[in-house]
Short mmCIF file of C-alpha atoms and ligand atoms in Angstrom, two decimals:
data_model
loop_
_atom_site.label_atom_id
_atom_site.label_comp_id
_atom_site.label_asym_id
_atom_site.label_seq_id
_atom_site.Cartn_x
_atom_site.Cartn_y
_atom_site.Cartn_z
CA UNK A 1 0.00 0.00 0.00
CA UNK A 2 1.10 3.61 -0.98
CA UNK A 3 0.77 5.94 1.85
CA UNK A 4 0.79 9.67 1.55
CA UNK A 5 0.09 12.44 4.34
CA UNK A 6 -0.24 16.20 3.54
CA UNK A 7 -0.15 17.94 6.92
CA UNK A 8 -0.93 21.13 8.55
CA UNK A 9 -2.71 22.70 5.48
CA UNK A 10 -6.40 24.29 5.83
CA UNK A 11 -9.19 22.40 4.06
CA UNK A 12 -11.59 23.95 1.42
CA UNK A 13 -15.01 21.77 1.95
CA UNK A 14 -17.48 21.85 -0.33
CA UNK A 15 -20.94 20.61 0.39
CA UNK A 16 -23.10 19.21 -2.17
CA UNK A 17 -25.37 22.30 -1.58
CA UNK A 18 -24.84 25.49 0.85
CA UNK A 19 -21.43 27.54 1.72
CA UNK A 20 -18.48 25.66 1.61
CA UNK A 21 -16.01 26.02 4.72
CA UNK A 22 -12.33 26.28 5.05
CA UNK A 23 -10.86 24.06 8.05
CA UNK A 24 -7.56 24.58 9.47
CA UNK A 25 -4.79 22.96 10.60
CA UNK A 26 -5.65 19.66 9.14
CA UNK A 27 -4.12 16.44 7.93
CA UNK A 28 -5.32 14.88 4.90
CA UNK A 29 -4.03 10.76 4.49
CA UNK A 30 -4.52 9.38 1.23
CA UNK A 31 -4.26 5.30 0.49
CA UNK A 32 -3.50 3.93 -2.95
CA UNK A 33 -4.80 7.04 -4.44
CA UNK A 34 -7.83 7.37 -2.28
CA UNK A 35 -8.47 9.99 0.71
CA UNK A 36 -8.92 7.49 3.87
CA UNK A 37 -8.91 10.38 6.49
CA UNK A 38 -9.29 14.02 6.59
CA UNK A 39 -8.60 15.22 10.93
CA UNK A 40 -6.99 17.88 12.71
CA UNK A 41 -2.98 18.29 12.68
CA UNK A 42 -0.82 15.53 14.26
CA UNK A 43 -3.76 13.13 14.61
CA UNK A 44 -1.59 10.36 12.04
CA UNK A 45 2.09 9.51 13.65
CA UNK A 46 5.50 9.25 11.12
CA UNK A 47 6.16 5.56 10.75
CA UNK A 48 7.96 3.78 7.94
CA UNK A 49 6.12 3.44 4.54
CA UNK A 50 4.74 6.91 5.18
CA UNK A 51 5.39 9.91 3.22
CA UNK A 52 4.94 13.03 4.29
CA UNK A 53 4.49 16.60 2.28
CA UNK A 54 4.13 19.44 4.81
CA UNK A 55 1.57 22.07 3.63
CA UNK A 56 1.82 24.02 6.15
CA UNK A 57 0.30 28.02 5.30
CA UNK A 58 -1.67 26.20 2.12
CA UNK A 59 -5.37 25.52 1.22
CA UNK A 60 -5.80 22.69 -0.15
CA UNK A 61 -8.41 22.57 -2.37
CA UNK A 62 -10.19 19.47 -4.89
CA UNK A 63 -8.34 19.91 -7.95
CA UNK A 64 -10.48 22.11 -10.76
CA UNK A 65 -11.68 19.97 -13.66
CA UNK A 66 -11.38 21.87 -16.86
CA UNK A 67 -14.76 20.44 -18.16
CA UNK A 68 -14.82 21.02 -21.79
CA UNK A 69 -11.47 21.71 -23.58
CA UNK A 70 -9.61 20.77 -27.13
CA UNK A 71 -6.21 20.81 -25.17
CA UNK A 72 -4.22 20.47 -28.27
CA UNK A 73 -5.41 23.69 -29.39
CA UNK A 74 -2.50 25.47 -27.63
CA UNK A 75 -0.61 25.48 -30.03
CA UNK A 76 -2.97 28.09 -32.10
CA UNK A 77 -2.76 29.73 -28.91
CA UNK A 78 -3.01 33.82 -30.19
CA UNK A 79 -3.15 33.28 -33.47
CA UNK A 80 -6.71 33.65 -34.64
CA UNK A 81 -7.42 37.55 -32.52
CA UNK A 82 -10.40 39.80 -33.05
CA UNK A 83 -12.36 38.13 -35.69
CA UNK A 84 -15.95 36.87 -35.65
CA UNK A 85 -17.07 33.53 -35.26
CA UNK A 86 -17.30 32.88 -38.70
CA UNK A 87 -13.74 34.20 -39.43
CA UNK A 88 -12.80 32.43 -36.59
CA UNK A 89 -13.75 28.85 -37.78
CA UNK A 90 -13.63 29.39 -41.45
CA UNK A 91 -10.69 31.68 -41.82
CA UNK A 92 -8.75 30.45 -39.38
CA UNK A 93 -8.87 27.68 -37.29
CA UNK A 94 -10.84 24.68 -39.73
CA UNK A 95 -7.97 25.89 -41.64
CA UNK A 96 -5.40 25.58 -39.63
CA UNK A 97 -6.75 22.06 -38.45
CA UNK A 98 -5.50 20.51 -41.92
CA UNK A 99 -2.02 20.97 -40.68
CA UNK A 100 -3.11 18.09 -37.45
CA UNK A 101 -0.81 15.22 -37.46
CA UNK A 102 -0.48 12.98 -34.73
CA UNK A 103 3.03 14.14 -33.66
CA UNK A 104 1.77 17.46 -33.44
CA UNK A 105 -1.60 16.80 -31.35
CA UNK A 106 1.22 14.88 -29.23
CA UNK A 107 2.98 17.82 -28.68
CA UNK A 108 0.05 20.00 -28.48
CA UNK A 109 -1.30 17.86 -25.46
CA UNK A 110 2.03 17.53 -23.47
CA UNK A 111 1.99 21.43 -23.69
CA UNK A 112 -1.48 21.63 -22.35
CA UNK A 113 -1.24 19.04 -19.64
CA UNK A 114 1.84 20.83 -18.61
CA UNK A 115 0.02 24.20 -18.10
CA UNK A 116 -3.44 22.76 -16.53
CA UNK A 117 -1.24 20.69 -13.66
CA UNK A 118 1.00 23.60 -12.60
CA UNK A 119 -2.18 25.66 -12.19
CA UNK A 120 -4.07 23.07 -9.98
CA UNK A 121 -6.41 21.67 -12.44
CA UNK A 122 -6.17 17.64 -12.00
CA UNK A 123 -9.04 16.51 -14.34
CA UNK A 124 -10.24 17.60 -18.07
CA UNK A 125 -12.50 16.60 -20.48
CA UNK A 126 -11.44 16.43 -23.23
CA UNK A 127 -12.75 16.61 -27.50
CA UNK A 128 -10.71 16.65 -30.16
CA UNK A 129 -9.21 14.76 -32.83
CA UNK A 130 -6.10 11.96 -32.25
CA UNK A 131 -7.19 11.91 -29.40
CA UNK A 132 -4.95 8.17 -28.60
CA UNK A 133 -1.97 11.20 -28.41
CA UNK A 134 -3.56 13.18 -25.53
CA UNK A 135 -4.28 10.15 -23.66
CA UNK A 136 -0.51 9.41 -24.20
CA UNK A 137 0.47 12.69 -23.16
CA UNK A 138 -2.33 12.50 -20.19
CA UNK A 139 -0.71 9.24 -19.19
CA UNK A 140 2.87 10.34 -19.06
CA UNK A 141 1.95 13.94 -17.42
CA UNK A 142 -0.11 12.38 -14.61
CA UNK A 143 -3.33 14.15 -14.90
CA UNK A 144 -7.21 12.63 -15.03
CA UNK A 145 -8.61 13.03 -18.35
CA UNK A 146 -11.75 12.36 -20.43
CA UNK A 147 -11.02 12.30 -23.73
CA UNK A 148 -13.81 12.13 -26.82
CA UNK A 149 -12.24 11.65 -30.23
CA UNK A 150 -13.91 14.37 -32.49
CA UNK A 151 -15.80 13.62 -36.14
CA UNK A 152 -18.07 15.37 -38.19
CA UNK A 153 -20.30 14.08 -40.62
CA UNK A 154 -18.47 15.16 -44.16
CA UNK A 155 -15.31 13.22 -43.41
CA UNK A 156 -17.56 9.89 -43.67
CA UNK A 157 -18.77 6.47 -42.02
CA UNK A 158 -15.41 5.60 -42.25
CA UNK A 159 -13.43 8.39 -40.42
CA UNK A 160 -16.87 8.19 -37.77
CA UNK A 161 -16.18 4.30 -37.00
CA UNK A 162 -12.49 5.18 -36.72
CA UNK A 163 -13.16 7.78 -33.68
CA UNK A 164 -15.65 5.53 -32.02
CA UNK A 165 -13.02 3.04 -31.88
CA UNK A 166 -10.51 5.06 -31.01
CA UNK A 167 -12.72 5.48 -27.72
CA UNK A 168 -12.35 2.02 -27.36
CA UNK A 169 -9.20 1.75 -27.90
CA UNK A 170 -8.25 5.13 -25.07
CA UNK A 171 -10.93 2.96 -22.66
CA UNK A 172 -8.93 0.05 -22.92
CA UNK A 173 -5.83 1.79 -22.16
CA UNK A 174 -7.13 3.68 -19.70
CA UNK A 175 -8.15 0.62 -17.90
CA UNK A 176 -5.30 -1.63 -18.70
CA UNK A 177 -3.00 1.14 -16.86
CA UNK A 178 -4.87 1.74 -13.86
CA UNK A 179 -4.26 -0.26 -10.48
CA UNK A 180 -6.34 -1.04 -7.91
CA UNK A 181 -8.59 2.30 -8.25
CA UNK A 182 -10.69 3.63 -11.12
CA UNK A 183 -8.70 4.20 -14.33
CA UNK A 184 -7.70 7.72 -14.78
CA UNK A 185 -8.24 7.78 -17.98
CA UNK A 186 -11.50 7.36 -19.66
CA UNK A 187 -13.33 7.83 -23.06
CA UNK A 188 -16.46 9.09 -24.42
CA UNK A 189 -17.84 9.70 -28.43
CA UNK A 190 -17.16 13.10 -29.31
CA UNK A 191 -19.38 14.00 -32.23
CA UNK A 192 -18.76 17.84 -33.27
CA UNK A 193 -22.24 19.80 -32.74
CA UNK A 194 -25.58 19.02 -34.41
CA UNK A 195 -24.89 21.38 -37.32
CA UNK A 196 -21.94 19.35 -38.21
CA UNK A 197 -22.66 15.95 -37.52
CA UNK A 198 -26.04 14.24 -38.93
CA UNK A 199 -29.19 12.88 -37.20
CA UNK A 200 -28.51 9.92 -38.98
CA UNK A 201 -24.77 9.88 -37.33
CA UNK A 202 -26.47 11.49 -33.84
CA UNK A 203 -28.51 8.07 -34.03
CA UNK A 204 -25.72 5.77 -34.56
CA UNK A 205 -23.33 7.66 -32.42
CA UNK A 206 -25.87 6.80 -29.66
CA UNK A 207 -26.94 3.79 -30.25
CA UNK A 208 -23.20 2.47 -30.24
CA UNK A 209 -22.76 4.97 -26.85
CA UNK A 210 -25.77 2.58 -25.46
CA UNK A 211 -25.20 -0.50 -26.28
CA UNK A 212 -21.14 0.50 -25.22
CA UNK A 213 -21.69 2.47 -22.14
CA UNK A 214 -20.02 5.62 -23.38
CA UNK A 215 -21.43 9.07 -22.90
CA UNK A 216 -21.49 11.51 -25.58
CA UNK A 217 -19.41 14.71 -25.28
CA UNK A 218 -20.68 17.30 -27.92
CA UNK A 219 -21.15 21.22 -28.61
CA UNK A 220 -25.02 21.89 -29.22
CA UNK A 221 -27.16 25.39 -28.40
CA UNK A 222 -24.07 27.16 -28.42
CA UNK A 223 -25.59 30.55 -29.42
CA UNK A 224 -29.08 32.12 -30.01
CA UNK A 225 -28.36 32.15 -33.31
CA UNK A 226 -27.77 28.40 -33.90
CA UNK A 227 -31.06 27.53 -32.12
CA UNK A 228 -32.86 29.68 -34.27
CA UNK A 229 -31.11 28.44 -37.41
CA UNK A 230 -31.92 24.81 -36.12
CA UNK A 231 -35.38 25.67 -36.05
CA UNK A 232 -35.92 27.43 -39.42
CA UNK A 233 -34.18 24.16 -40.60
CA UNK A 234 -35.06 21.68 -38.77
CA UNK A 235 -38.15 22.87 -37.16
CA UNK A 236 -36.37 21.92 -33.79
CA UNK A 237 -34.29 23.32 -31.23
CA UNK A 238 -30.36 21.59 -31.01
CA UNK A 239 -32.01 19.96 -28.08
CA UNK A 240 -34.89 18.33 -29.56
CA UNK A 241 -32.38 17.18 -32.11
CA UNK A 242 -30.63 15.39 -28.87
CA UNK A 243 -33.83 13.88 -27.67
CA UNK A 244 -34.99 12.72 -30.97
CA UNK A 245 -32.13 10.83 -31.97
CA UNK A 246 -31.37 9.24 -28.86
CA UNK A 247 -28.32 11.03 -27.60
CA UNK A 248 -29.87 12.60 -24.43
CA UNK A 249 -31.33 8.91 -23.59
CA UNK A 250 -27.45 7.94 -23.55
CA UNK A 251 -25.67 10.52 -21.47
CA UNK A 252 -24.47 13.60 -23.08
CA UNK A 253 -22.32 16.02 -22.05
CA UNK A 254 -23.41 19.42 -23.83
CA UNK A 255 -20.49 22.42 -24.00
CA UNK A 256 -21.85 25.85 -23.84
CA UNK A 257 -25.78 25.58 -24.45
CA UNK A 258 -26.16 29.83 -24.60
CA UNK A 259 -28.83 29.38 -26.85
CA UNK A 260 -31.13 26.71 -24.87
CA UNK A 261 -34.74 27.78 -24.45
CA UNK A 262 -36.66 27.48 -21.71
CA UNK A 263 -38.85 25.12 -23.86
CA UNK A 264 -36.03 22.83 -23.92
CA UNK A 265 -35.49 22.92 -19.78
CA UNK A 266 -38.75 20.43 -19.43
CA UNK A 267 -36.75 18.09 -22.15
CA UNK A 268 -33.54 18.16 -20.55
CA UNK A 269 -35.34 17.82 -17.09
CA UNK A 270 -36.04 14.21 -18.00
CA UNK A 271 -32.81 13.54 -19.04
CA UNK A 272 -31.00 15.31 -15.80
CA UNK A 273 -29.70 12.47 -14.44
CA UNK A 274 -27.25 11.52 -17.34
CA UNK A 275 -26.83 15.45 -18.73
CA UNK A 276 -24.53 17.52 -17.88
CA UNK A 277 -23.58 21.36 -19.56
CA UNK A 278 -20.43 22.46 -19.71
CA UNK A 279 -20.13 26.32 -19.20
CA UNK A 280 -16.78 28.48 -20.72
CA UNK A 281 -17.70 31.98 -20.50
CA UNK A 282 -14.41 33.72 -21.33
CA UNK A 283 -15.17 32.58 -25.14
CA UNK A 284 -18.72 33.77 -25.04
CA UNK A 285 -17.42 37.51 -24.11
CA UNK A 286 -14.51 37.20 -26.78
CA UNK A 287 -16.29 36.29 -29.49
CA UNK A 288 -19.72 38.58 -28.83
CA UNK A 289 -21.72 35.74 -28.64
CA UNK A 290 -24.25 37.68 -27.05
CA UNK A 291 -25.48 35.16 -24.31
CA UNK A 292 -24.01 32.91 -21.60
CA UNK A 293 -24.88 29.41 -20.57
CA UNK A 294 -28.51 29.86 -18.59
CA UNK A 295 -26.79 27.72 -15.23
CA UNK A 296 -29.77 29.23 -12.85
CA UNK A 297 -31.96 27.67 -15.42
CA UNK A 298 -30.34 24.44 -16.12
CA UNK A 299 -29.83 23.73 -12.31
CA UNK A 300 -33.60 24.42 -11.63
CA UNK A 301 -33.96 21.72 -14.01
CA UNK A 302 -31.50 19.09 -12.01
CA UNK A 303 -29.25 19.46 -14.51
CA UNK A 304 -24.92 19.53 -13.27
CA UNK A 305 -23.19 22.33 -14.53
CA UNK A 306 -18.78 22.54 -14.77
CA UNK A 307 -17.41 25.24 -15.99
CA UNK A 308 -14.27 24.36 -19.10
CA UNK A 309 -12.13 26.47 -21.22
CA UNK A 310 -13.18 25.55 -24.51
CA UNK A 311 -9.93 25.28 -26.60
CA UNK A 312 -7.26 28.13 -26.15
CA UNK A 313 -7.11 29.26 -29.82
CA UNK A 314 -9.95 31.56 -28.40
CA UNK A 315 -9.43 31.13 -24.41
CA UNK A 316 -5.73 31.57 -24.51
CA UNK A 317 -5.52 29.50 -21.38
CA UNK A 318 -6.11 26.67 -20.10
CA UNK A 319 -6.91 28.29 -16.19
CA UNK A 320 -9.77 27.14 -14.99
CA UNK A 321 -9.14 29.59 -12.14
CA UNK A 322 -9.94 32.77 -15.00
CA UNK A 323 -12.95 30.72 -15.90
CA UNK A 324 -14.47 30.57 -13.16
CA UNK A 325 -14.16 33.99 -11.76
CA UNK A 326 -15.95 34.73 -15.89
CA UNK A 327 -18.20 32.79 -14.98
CA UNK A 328 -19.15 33.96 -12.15
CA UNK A 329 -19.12 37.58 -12.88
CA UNK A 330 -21.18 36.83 -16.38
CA UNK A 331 -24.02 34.98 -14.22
CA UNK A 332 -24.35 38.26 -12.07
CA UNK A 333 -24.83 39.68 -15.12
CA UNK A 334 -26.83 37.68 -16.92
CA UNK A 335 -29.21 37.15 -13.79
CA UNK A 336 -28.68 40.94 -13.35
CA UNK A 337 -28.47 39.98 -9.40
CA UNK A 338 -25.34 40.07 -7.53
CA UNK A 339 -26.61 37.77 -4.91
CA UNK A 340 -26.89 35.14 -7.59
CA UNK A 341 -23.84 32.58 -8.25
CA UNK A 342 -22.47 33.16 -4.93
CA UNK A 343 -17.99 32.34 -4.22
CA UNK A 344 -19.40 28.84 -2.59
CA UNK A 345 -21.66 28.14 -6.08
CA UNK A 346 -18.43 29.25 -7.93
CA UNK A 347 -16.20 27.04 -6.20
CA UNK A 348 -19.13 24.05 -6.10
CA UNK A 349 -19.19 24.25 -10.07
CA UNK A 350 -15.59 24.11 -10.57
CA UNK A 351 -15.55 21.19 -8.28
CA UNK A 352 -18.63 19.14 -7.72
CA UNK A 353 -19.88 20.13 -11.08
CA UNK A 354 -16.27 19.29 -12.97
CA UNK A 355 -17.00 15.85 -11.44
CA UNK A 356 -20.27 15.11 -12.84
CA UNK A 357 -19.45 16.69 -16.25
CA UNK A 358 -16.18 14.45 -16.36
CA UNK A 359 -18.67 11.58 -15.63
CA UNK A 360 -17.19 10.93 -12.24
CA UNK A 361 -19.92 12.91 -9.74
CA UNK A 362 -18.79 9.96 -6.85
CA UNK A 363 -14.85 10.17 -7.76
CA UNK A 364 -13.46 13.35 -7.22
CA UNK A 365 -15.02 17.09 -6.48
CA UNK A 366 -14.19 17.18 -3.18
CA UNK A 367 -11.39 16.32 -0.09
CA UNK A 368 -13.44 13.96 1.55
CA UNK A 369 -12.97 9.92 2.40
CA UNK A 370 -13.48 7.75 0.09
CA UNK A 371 -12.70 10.21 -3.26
CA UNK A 372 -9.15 9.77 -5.17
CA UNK A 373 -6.97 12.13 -3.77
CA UNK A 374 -6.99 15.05 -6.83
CA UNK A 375 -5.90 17.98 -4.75
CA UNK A 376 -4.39 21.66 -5.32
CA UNK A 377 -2.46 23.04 -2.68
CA UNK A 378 -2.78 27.02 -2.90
CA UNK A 379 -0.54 29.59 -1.31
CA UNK A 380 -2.92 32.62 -0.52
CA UNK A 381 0.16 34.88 0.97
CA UNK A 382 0.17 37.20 -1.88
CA UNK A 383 -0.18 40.53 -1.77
CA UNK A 384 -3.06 39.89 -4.37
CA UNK A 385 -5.40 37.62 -1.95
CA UNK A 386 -3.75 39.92 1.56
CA UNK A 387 -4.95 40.65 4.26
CA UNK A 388 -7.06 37.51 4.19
CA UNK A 389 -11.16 37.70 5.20
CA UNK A 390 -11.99 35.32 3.59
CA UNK A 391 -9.79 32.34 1.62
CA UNK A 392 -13.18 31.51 -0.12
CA UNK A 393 -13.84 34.84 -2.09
CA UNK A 394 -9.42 34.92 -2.63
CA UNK A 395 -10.14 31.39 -4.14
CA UNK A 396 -12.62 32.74 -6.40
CA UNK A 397 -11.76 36.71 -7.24
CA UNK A 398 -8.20 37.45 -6.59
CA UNK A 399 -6.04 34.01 -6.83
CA UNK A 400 -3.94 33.43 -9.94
CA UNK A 401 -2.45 30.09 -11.34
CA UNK A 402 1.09 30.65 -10.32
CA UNK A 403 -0.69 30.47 -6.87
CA UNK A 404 -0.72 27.03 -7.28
CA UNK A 405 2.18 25.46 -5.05
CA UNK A 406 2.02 21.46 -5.24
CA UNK A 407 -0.18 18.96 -6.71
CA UNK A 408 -1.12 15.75 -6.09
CA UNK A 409 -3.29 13.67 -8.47
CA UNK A 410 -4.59 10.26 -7.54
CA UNK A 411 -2.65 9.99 -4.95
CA UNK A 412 0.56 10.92 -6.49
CA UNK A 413 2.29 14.36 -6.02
CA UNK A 414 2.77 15.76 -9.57
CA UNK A 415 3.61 19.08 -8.92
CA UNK A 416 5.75 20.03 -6.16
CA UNK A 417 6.90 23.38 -5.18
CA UNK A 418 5.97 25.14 -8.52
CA UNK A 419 7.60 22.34 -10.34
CA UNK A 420 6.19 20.00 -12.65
CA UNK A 421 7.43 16.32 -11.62
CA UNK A 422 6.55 13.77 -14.45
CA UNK A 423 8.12 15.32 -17.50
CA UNK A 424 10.29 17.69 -18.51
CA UNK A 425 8.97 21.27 -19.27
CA UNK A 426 11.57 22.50 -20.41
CA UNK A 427 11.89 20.04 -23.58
CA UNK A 428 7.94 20.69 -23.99
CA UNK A 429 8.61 24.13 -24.56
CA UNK A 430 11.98 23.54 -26.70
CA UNK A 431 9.16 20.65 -28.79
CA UNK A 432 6.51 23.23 -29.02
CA UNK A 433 8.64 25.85 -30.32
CA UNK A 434 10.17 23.65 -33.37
CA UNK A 435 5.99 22.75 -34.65
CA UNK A 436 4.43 25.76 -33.73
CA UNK A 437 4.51 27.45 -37.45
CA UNK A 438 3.63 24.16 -38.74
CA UNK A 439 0.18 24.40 -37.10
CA UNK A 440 -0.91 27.90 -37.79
CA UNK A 441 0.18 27.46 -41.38
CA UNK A 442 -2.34 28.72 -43.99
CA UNK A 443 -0.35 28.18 -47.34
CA UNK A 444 -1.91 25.41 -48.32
CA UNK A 445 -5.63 26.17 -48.64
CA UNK A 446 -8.53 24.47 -47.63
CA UNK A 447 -10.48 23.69 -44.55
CA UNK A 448 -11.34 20.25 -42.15
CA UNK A 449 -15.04 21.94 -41.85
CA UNK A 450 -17.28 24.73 -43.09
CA UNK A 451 -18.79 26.79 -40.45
CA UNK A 452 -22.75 27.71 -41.64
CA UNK A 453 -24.49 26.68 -38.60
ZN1 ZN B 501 -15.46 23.51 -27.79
#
């Protein structure tokens, strides 16, 4: 048995509903990945077989889950600024996207895992294309991912059947690699968005998700404007197209939903137990989108909401910490109450809600027994988060990634001291540096995708 103590750090606790609570002075043991105990300093004696990481002056806090991201998209980081969403697909990125090769998504995802551990996010969820490279990358970095290789409809059956069994392939190494705990690395069927992909490839994609026990990690609703374009075409919302071709039946996780009705809430409703939304506000302000995701709405309806990144060709980042303070300052507005989305509902999505969009509500989200040990430890001694009221609202409003002191991801400390442990940053920078042209290259013409949603 693998024994780990982190001792002498305060405690963010999140309850499943309410304000969450910081706890000091406290001693967290973790057992083959798992947290056995969570009790005041000095409770647990040294002994042999025992490590130890003092934390002492650190929060320790469930490591954020970045719950919708294309992490490989770093590499376009910057280099698609101040253009519409049309430009933005057509011009530039389903453009750039012909220059994907597996080496590169490799290098891509190394890059991305790289930045996401040293900034306390343990967990994301992942949708993009080769995608057997981030799970390498995932794998060798140490985080938690779910990863959902990406199709859309005008590639073909053939390049469709080759992602869903590339999710069986990334399932099977996932579990083939795990020990005695859950596999950190799982799979679900990423078809693109509604507009991209068919019904007739929605049905399929769900049927095999079924019969398969995948879930289905898509974009649908992002914007009013694609709901309304669904309906002059389809006569449906992207929603009903979900629950008419069986993909809400199967699980779904939806990224962004802006544009879902409050007709669609009732649908969704009776799906709540196997939907989740993913929420990534920092691309809805960028690109003048107009709307945010409707979370008040949603989680009237039972439905979990995270809160992701989206892909940093638009985000820029992968900090889930910038998200969620977005996100939480968009819902104030949106809501146009500034009691609403409160620091403990911040730090509850980020957590909790992560969790459930990641598909594992009853795995991580929170430092309590019996959930694999996924934990940020934060130094709040900045002059940024001083003097100190309240750790919660610094955790939320004035905290920034470099913040982030050590890491420890099922069990096992991956970051320590501002230093990433299981690979070499350095020679991921020096890597990302010799393919970086080679992925924002435009010379050759053509696109992966037409946006006309
Ligand atoms: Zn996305």
């Amino acid at each position: 048995m693998t024994r780990l103590v982190i001792r002498n750090c305060s405690v963010l606790v999140v309850p499943v509903a309410g304000v969450c609570r910081v706890d000091e002075y406290q001693d967290i043991l973790i057992e083959d990945g798992a947290i056995t105990e969570v009790m005041p300093t000095g409770a647990v004696d040294a002994e042999p077989g025992l490590e130890e990481l003092d934390a002492t002056g650190l929060i320790a806090v469930p490591g954020l889950v970045n719950s919708h991201t294309h992490s490989p998209m770093v590499m376009m980081r910057g280099a698609a600024e101040d253009v519409s969403i049309d430009d933005w697909f057509n011009r530039k990125i389903w453009p750039m996207e012909m220059n994907l090769t597996p080496e590169r998504v490799k290098v891509g995802a190394r890059l991305a895992c790289a930045e996401m551990l040293l900034a306390g996010v343990t967990t994301f969820v992942d949708h993009y294309f080769h995608a057997e490279q981030i799970a390498a990358a995932a794998l060798e970095t140490g985080i938690r991912a779910d990863l959902a290789p990406t199709f859309f409809s005008s590639t073909g059956a053939d390049v469709r059947e080759a992602a869903y069994e590339s999710a069986r392939e990334i399932r099977a190494l996932g579990k083939s690699s795990a020990g005695d705990g859950p596999p950190r690395i799982t799979a679900s069927l990423g078809p693109h968005a509604p507009y991209t992909v068919t019904e007739e490839d929605l049905v399929r994609t769900a049927e095999v998700a079924r019969a398969e026990e995948f879930r289905i990690h898509l974009h649908a609703a992002e914007t009013a404007d694609q709901t309304q374009s669904s309906k002059e075409r389809l006569g449906v919302t992207p929603i009903e197209v979900l629950e008419r071709t069986g993909v809400l039946d199967a699980g779904a996780l939806i990224a962004h939903g802006c544009g879902i009705l409050d007709s669609d809430l009732g649908i969704l409703a009776n799906h709540a137990r196997r939907t989740t939304v993913a929420a990534c506000p920092k691309v809805y302000l960028k690109l003048a989108m107009g709307s945010t995701t409707p979370i008040r709405q949603l989680q009237s309806a039972g439905i979990a909401v995270g809160v992701g990144t989206d892909g940093a060709a638009v985000h820029n980042t992968l900090d889930v910490w910038e998200s969620l303070r977005l996100l939480a300052l968009t819902q104030k507005q949106r809501e146009e109450d500034a009691e609403w989305m409160t620091v403990s509902d911040t730090l509850r999505l980020a957590t909790r809600g992560g969790a459930a969009a990641a598909g594992l509500a009853d795995t991580i989200g929170a430092i309590e027994p019996g959930r694999r040990a996924d934990i940020a430890l934060v130094d709040l001694s900045g002059p940024h988060c001083q003097p100190l009221h309240d750790p919660r609202a610094a955790l939320v409003y004035s905290v920034r990634a470099s913040d982030v002191v050590t890491v420890v991801v099922d069990g096992n400390i991956i970051v320590r001291d501002h230093r990433l442990i299981t690979a070499d940053l350095d020679e991921i920078l020096h890597a990302t540096k010799d393919v970086a042209h080679t992925l924002i290259d435009l010379s050759h013409g053509g696109a992966v995708q037409h946006h006309a949603p």
